[in-house]
Coordinates of C-alpha atoms in Angstrom, one line a residue:
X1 CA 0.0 0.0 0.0
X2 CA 1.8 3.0 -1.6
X3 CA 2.3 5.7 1.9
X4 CA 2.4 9.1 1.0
X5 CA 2.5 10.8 4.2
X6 CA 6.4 10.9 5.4
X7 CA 6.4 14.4 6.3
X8 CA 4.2 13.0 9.4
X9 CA 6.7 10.3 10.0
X10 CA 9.0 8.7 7.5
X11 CA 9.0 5.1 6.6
X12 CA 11.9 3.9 9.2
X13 CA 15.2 3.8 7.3
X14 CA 16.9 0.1 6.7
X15 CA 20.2 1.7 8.1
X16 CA 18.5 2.6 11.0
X17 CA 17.0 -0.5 11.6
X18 CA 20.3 -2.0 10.9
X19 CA 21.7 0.7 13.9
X20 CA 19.5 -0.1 16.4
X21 CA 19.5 -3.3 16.4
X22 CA 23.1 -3.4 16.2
X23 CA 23.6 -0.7 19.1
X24 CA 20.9 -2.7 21.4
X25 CA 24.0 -5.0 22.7
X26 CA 26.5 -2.1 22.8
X27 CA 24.9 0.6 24.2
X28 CA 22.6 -0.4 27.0
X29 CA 25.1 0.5 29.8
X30 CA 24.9 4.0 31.9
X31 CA 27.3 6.4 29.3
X32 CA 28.4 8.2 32.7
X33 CA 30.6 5.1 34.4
X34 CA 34.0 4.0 33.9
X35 CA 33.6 0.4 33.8
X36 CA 34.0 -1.5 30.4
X37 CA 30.3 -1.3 29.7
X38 CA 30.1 2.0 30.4
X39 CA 32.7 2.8 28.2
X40 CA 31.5 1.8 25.4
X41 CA 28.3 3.4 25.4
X42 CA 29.9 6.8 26.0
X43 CA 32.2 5.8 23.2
X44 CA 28.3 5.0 20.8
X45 CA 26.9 8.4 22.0
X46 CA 30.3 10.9 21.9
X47 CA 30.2 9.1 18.2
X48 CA 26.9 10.1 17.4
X49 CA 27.2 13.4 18.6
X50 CA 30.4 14.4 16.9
X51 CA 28.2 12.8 13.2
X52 CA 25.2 14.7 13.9
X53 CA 27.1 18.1 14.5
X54 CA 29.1 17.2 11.2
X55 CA 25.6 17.2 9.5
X56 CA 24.3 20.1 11.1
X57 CA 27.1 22.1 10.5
X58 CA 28.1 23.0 14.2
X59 CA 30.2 21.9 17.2
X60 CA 29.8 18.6 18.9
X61 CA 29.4 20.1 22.2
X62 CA 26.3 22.5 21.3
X63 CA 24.2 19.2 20.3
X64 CA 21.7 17.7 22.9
X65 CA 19.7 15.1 22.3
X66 CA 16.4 15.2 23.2
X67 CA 13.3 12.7 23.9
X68 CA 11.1 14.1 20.9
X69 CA 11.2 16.7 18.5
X70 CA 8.4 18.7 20.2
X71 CA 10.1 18.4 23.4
X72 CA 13.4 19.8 21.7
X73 CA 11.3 22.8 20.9
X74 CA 9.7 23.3 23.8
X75 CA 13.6 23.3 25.9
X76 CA 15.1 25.5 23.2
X77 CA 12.1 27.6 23.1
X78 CA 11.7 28.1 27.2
X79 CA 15.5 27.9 27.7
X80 CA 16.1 31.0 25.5
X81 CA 13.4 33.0 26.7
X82 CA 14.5 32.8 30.4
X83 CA 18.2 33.4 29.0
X84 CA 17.3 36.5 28.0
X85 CA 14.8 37.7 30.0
X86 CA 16.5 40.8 30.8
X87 CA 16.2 41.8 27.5
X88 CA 12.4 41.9 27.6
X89 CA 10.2 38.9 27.2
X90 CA 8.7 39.4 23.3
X91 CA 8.6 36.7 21.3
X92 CA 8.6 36.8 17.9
X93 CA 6.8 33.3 15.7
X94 CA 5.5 33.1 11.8
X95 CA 2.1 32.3 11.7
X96 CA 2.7 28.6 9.7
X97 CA 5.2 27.3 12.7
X98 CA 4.8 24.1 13.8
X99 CA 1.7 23.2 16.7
X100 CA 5.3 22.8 19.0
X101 CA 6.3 26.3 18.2
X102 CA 3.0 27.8 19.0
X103 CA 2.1 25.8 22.0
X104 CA 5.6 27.4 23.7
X105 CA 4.3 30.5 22.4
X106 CA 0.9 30.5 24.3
X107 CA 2.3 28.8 27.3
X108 CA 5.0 32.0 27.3
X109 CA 1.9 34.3 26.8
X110 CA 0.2 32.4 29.8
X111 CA 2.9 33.6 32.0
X112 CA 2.9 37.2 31.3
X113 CA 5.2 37.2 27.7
X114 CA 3.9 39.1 24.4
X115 CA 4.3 37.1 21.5
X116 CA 3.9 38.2 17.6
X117 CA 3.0 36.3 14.9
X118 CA 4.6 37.6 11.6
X119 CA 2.1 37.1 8.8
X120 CA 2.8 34.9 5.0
X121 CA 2.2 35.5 1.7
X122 CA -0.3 32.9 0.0
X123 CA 2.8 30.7 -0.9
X124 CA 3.3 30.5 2.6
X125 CA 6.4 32.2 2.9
X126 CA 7.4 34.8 5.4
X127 CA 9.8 38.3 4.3
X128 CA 12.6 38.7 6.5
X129 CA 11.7 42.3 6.3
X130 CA 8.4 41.1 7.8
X131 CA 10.5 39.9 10.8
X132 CA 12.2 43.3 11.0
X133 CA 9.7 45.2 11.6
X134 CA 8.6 42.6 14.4
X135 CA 12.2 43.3 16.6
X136 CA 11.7 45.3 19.1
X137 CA 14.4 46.7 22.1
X138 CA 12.8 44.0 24.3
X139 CA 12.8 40.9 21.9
X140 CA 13.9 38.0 23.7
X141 CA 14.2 35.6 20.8
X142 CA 12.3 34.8 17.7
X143 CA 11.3 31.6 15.6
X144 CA 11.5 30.6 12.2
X145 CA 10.8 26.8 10.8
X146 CA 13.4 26.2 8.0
X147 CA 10.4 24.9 5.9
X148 CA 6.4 24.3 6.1
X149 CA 5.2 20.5 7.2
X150 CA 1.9 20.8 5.2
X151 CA 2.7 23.1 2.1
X152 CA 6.2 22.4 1.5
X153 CA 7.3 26.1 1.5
X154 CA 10.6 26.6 2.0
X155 CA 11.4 29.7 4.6
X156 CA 14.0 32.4 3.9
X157 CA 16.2 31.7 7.1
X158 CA 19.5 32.9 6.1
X159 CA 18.1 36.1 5.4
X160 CA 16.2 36.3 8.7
X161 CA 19.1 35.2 10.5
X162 CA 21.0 38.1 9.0
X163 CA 17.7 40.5 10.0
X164 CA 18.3 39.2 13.3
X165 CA 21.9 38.7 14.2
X166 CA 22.2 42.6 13.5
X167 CA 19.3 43.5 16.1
X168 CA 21.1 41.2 18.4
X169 CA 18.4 38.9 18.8
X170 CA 18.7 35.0 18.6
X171 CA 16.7 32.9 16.3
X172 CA 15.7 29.6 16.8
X173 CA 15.2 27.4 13.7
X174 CA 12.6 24.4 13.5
X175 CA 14.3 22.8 10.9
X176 CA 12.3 19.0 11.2
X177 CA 11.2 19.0 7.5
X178 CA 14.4 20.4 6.2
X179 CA 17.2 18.7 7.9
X180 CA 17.0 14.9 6.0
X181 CA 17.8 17.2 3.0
X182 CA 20.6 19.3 3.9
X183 CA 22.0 21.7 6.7
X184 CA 20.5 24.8 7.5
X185 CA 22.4 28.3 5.8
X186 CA 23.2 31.4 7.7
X187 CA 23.9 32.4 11.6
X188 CA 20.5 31.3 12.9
X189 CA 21.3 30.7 17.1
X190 CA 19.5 27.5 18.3
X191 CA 18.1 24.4 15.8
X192 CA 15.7 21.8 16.5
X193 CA 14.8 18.3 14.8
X194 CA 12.8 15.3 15.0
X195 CA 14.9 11.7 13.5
X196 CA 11.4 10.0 12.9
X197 CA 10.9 12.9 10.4
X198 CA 13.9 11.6 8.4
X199 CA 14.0 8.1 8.9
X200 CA 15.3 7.2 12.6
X201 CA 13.6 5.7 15.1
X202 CA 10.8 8.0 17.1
X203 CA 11.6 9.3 20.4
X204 CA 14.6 11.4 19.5
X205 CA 15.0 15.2 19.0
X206 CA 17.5 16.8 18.7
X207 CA 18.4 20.7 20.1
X208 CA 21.6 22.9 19.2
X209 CA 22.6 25.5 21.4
X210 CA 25.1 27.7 19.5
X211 CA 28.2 28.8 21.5
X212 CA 27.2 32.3 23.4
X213 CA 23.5 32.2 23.2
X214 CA 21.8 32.8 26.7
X215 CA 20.3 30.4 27.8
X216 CA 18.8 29.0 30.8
X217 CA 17.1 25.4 31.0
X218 CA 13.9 25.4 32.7
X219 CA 12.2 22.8 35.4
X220 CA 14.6 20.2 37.0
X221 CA 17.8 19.6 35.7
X222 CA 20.5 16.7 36.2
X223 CA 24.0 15.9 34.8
X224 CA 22.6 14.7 31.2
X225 CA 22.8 16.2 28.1
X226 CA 24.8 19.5 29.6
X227 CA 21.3 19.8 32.2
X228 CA 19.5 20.5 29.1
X229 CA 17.5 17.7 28.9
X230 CA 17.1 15.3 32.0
X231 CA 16.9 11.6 31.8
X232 CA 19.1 8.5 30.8
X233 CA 19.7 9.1 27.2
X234 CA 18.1 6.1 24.3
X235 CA 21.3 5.1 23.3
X236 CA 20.4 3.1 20.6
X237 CA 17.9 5.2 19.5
X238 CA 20.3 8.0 19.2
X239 CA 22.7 6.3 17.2
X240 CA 19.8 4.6 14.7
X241 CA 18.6 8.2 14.4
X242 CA 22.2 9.6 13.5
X243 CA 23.0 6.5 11.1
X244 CA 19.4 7.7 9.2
X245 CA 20.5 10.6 8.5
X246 CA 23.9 10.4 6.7
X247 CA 22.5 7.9 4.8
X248 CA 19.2 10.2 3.9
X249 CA 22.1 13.1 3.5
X250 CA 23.8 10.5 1.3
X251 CA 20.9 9.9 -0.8
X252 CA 19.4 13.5 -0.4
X253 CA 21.0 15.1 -4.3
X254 CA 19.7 12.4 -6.2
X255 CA 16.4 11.6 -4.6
X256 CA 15.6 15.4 -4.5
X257 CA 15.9 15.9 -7.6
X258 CA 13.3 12.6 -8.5
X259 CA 10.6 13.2 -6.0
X260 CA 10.6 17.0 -7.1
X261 CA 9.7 15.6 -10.5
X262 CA 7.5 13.5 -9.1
X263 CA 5.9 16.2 -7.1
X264 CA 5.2 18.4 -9.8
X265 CA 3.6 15.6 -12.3
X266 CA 1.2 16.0 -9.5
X267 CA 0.9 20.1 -9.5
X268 CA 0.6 19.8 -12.5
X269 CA -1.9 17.3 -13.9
X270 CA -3.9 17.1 -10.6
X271 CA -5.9 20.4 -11.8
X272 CA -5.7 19.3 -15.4
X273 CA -8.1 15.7 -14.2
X274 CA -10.5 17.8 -11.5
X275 CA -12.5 20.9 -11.4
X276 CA -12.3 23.2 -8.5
X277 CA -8.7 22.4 -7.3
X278 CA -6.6 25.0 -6.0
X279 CA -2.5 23.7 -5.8
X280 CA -0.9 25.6 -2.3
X281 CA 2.1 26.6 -1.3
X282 CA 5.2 27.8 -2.8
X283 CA 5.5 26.5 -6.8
X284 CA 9.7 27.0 -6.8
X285 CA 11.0 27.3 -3.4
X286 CA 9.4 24.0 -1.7
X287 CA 11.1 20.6 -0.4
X288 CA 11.1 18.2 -3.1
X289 CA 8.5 15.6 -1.5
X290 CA 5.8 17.6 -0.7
X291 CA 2.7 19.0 -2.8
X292 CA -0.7 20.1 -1.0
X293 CA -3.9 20.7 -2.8
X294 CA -7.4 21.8 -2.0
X295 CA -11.2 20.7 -3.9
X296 CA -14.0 22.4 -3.5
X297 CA -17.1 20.6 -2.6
X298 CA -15.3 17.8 -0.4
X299 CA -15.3 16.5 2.9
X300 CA -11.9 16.3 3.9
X301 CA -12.2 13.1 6.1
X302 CA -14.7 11.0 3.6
X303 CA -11.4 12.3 0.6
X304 CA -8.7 10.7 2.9
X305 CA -11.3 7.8 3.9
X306 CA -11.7 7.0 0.3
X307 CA -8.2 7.2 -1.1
X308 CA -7.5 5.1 1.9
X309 CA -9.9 1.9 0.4
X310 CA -8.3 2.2 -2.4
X311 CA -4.8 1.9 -1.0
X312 CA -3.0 5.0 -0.5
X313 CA -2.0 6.7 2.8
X314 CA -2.4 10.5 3.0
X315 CA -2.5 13.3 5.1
X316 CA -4.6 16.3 5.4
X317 CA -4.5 19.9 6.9
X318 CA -8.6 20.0 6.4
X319 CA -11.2 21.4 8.9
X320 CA -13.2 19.2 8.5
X321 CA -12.2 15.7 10.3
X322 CA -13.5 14.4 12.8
X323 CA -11.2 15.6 15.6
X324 CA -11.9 19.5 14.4
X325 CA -14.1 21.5 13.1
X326 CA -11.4 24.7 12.4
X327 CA -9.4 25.3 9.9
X328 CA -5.6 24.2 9.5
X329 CA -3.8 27.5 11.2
X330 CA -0.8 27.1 8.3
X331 CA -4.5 27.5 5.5
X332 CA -5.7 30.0 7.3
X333 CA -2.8 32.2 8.0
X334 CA -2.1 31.8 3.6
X335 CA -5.8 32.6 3.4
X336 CA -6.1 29.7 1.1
X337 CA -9.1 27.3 0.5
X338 CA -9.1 24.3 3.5
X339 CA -12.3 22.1 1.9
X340 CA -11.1 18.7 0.7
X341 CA -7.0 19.3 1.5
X342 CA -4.6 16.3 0.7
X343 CA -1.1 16.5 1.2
X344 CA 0.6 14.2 -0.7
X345 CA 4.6 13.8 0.8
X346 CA 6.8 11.4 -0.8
X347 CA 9.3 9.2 1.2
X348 CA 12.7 8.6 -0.6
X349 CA 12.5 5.6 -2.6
X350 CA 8.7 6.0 -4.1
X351 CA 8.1 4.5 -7.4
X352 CA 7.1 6.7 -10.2
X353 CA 4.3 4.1 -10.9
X354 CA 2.8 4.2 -7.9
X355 CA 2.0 8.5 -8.2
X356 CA 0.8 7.9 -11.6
X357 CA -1.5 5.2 -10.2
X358 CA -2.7 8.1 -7.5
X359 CA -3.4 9.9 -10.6
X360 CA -5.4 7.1 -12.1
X361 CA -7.6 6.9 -8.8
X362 CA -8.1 10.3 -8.0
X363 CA -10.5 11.9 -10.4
X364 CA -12.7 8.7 -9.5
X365 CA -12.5 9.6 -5.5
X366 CA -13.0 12.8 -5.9
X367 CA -16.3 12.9 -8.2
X368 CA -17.4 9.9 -5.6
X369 CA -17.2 12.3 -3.0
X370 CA -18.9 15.2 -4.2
X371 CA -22.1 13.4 -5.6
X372 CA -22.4 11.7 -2.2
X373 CA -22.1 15.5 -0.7
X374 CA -24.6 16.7 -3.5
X375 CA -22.2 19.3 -5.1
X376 CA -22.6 20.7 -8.3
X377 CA -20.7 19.1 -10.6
X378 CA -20.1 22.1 -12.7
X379 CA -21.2 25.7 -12.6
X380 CA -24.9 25.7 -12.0
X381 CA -27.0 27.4 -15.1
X382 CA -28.4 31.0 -13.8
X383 CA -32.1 30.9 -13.8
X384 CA -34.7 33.8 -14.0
X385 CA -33.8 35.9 -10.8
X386 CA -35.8 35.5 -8.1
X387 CA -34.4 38.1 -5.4
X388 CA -31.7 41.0 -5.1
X389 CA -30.6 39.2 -2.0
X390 CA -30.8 35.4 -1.0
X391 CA -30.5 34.0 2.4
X392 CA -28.8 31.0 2.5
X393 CA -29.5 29.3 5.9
X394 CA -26.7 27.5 6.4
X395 CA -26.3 27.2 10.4
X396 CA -25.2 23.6 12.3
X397 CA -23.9 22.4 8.5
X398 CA -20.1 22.2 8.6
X399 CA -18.2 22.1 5.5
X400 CA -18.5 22.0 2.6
X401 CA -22.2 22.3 2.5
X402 CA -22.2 26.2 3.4
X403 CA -20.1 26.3 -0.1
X404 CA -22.0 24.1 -1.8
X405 CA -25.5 25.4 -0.6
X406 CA -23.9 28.9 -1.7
X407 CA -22.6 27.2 -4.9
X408 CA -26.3 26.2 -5.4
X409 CA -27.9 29.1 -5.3
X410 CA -25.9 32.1 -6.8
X411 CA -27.2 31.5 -10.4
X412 CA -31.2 32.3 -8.8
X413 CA -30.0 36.3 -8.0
X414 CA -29.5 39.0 -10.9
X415 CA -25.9 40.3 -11.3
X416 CA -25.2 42.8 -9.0
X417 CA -27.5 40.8 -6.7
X418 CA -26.3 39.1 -2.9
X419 CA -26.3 36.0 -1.6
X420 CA -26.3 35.7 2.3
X421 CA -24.8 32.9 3.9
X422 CA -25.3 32.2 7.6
X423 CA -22.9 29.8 9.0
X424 CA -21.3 29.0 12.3
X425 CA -18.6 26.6 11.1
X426 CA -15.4 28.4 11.2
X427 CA -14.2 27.0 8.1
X428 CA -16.6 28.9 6.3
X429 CA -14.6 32.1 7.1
X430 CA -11.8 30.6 4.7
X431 CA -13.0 28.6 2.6
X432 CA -16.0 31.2 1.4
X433 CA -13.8 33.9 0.3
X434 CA -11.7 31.3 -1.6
X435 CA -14.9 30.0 -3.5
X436 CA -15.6 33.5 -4.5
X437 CA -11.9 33.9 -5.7
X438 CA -12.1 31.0 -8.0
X439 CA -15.6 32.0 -9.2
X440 CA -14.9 35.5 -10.1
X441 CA -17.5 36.8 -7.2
X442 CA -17.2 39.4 -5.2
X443 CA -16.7 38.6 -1.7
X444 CA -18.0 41.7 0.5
X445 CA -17.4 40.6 3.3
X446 CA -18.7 39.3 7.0
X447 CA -21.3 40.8 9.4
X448 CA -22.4 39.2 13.0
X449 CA -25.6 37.6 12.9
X450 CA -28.2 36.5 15.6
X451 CA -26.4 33.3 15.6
X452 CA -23.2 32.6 13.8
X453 CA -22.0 34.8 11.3
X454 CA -23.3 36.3 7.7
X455 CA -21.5 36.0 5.1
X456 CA -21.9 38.6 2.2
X457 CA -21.4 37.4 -1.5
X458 CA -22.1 39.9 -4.3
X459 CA -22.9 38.1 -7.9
X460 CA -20.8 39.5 -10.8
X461 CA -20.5 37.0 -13.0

């Protein structure tokens, strides 16, 4: 069954396995005695240090390792704020960070920090003169992933970096997409990563601390890891995790170059088979693997349900599943449509044959989908007008039926006429304007209504 969602967690790497299992009889021993066994663990992790440092492109002794990649976030994130907080205790995020990024954010605004979010473009993609203007005199640190985990987008870091390096301020990188691909440029401060993005084993992170950056580890601290992260170290984990990675780093020019091909096929023929597909993110500066799109008129669970039965494992940033009824924050910070998203990312090694059979299967699913769902299945025929305005009553519906109901009804108003759309599904907020985008209406705008909120659609067209 072809998997197609490795920017969740990649497909565990054969030498990785091959590490692990290997390491299991070496490095079970405390790394901090003298006796034989001892030893020889110390000698397994001081080796996997001194490779992963190599990779990243920094010292041996600024690397920690870390029990997740979320929880090297969270200690880089915390450590550097309370380093700093002389300075001042503003914290400076992009709005598409990772859920680990922004959780440290509110838990920093909980206890009395301020904390900006710099807005994207569409692409997704933040301007380091964006995170200019954000520095203030009491900026304690700001955060910048090195690329997006459901668009693809690759962030402008070195140039951020620079932005930030000459206001004095450190930033801290989320490089956990990137870093299976290559090192991070320019003079960014602190750098986190996750092996079970790249091919390791889970349960490792990792956390760089550049030499002369402030910082301060928070809660209780013990001799491990430099007191930066407590607890007896997963040895073998460690090492299977650094072992993924030169080998992905080994593979990384030739199989970036085949999946970006592979990628594209998809931009490019998935709106030439389906109607009412809108292709996110950044066309040119993205990571080769990864390539999100959007339908209108679909349930995002019953899309991913479907392609599931017939065989194909893929991820979505869609509001509506059934765990939440809000849009994906990285969708709704590009102001992009959310109905129906699949993202589609590649681990190394995927066959050509199997995208073009994703290809095949996916017209099918789709159309499946939206008759079940009742959607138009092309632009409805205007009819003698009825009304200047319409009501649309769309309230306790979630997506995409507010669309689709709106969809339904826009051709029964004369041009210049409304339609009114009464929703309280929060997707509706996005994913309305982004229907009247691809329709050529005019979106006017939002008003509050007795219950939920009315949505304003003026017919041009």
């Amino acid at each position: 069954m072809p998997y197609f969602d490795a920017a969740s967690s990649a497909p565990l790497h054969p030498v990785a396995r091959q590490a692990l299992l290997a390491s299991l009889d070496e490095g079970w021993a405390d790394p901090g005695r003298l006796y034989r066994e001892g030893r020889r663990a110390r000698m397994l992790l001081d080796a996997a240090r001194e490779a992963a440092a190599e990779a990243v492109g920094c010292r041996a002794d600024e690397v920690v390792f870390t029990a997740s990649g979320t929880r090297a976030v969270h200690t880089g994130v915390a450590g550097a704020l309370a380093g700093r907080r002389r300075v001042g205790r503003h914290l400076i995020v992009s709005s598409v960070e990772h859920s680990s990024v922004l959780h440290s954010a509110e838990a920093h605004q909980a206890s009395g920090g301020t904390v900006e979010e710099v807005p994207v473009g569409r692409e997704g993609r933040v301007s380091a003169s964006a995170y200019a203007d954000a520095l203030r005199e009491d900026t304690a640190l700001a955060c910048l992933q090195s690329a997006n985990h459901e668009v693809g987008t690759v962030q402008p870091v070195a140039q951020v970096a620079e932005v930030c390096r000459a206001a004095g301020v450190p930033l801290l990188v989320d490089a956990a997409q990137s870093l299976g691909w290559g090192p991070v440029e320019g003079d960014w401060s602190l750098l986190t990563g996750s092996a079970h993005k790249w091919g390791g084993p889970s349960g490792v992170g990792l956390l760089v601390v550049r030499k002369g950056v402030r910082f301060a580890a928070q809660g209780p601290v013990d001799e491990r890891e430099s007191g930066r992260a407590a607890g007896f170290e997963n040895i073998p984990a460690i090492v299977a995790a650094v072992a993924s990675l030169r080998a992905v780093r080994a593979e990384a020019a030739q199989e970036a170059g085949r999946l970006s091909e592979l990628t594209q096929r998809i931009r490019t023929r998935v709106p030439e088979l389906l109607t009412d597909v809108e292709v996110v993110g950044d066309a040119r500066n993205r990571l080769p693997g990864i390539v999100t799109f959007s339908c209108l008129y679909v349930d995002g669970e019953a899309l991913l349900t479907e392609l599931d039965r017939v065989g194909f494992s893929v991820s979505s940033g869609s509001s509506c599943t059934s765990s939440t009824l809000t849009p994906s924050h990285v969708l709704r910070a590009m102001g992009v449509l959310s109905e129906g998203n699949v993202r589609v990312s590649l681990p190394t090694g995927t066959p050509a044959e199997e995208v073009d059979r994703f290809l095949d299967v996916l017209p099918g699913v789709v159309t499946g989908v939206r008759e079940k769902l009742g959607a138009p299945t092309s632009t409805p025929p205007a009819r003698p007008a009825q009304a200047r305005e319409v009501v649309v009553d769309s309230l306790g519906k979630r997506c995409p039926v507010p669309v689709i109901e709106l969809a339904k009804v826009i051709g029964t108003v004369p041009i210049g006429g409304t339609v009114r759309v009464l929703s309280d599904d929060e997707a509706a907020r996005l994913d309305i304007p982004a229907w009247c985008e691809m329709r050529a209406q005019q979106y006017l705008g939002e008003e509050p209504a007795r219950t939920g909120t009315a949505y304003l659609i003026r017919r041009t067209t």
